[in-house]
Amino acid sequence: LGAITRPALSGNEIGLSFYLEGILKKVAPAWMVMSPQETATRINAQGLTEEYVRMRLRFEDSRILDRNILKKIGEAIGVRYVFLPSLADFSQRMTVRWTFPLINTRVMETRSSNMRMSLYLWNVETGELLWECIAEAAMEREAISQDPIYMEDIARATLGSIVSDFLNRKRASKYTPLSKFLDDLIKEAIPEEKPKEDELGELPAK
């Protein structure tokens, strides 16, 4: 489902579900993952837009997805499980590290970004919250150019962290990736042995 966030961060959550889709397809190619675009199209085609919006608004207050609406959404989409990303915090900062004081020229600065995100997995048939996780990522770069740390980079790092936790049955982590963050996380995410179902329950049947 489309990512949600608090009003102060509204707009920053756009794109998170698409990044999650790409990561899931890479680390779990056997899963049948439906794109956020197709999900939205099917919800709208079934005339469930108002109920979908109402379910999301209620979630902001209760942290619970309404079971009856969720079941309708699941039937409209044609899936048994849905992921719901939630952006909790996002910030960027620049700190000047090296200047020429006499001519007031900035030569080098440190640019950093921090992101905290949650991911929920729901069974649409029963309304059961099967799994949730929160992860935080921080990225830092020394730069002499004007290029920032792009949100997409840190979003993929954070979501990669969460997917790693999901495949390894963890629920909370903090990562500080420095280089090749996503590839390293994906390598760590794939377990050597198939986990037992009773540790968490059934994995998404995609």
Coordinates of N, CA, C and O in Angstrom, one line a residue, residues 105 108 184 204:
T105 N 35.1 31.9 1.6 CA 34.8 30.8 0.6 C 34.7 29.5 1.3 O 35.7 29.1 2.0
M108 N 34.9 22.8 1.7 CA 34.4 21.5 1.9 C 33.4 21.5 3.0 O 33.5 22.3 4.0
D184 N 25.2 -4.7 0.2 CA 25.7 -5.4 1.4 C 24.5 -5.9 2.2 O 24.5 -7.0 2.7
P204 N 4.5 -14.3 3.2 CA 3.5 -13.8 2.2 C 3.5 -14.8 1.1 O 4.5 -15.1 0.4

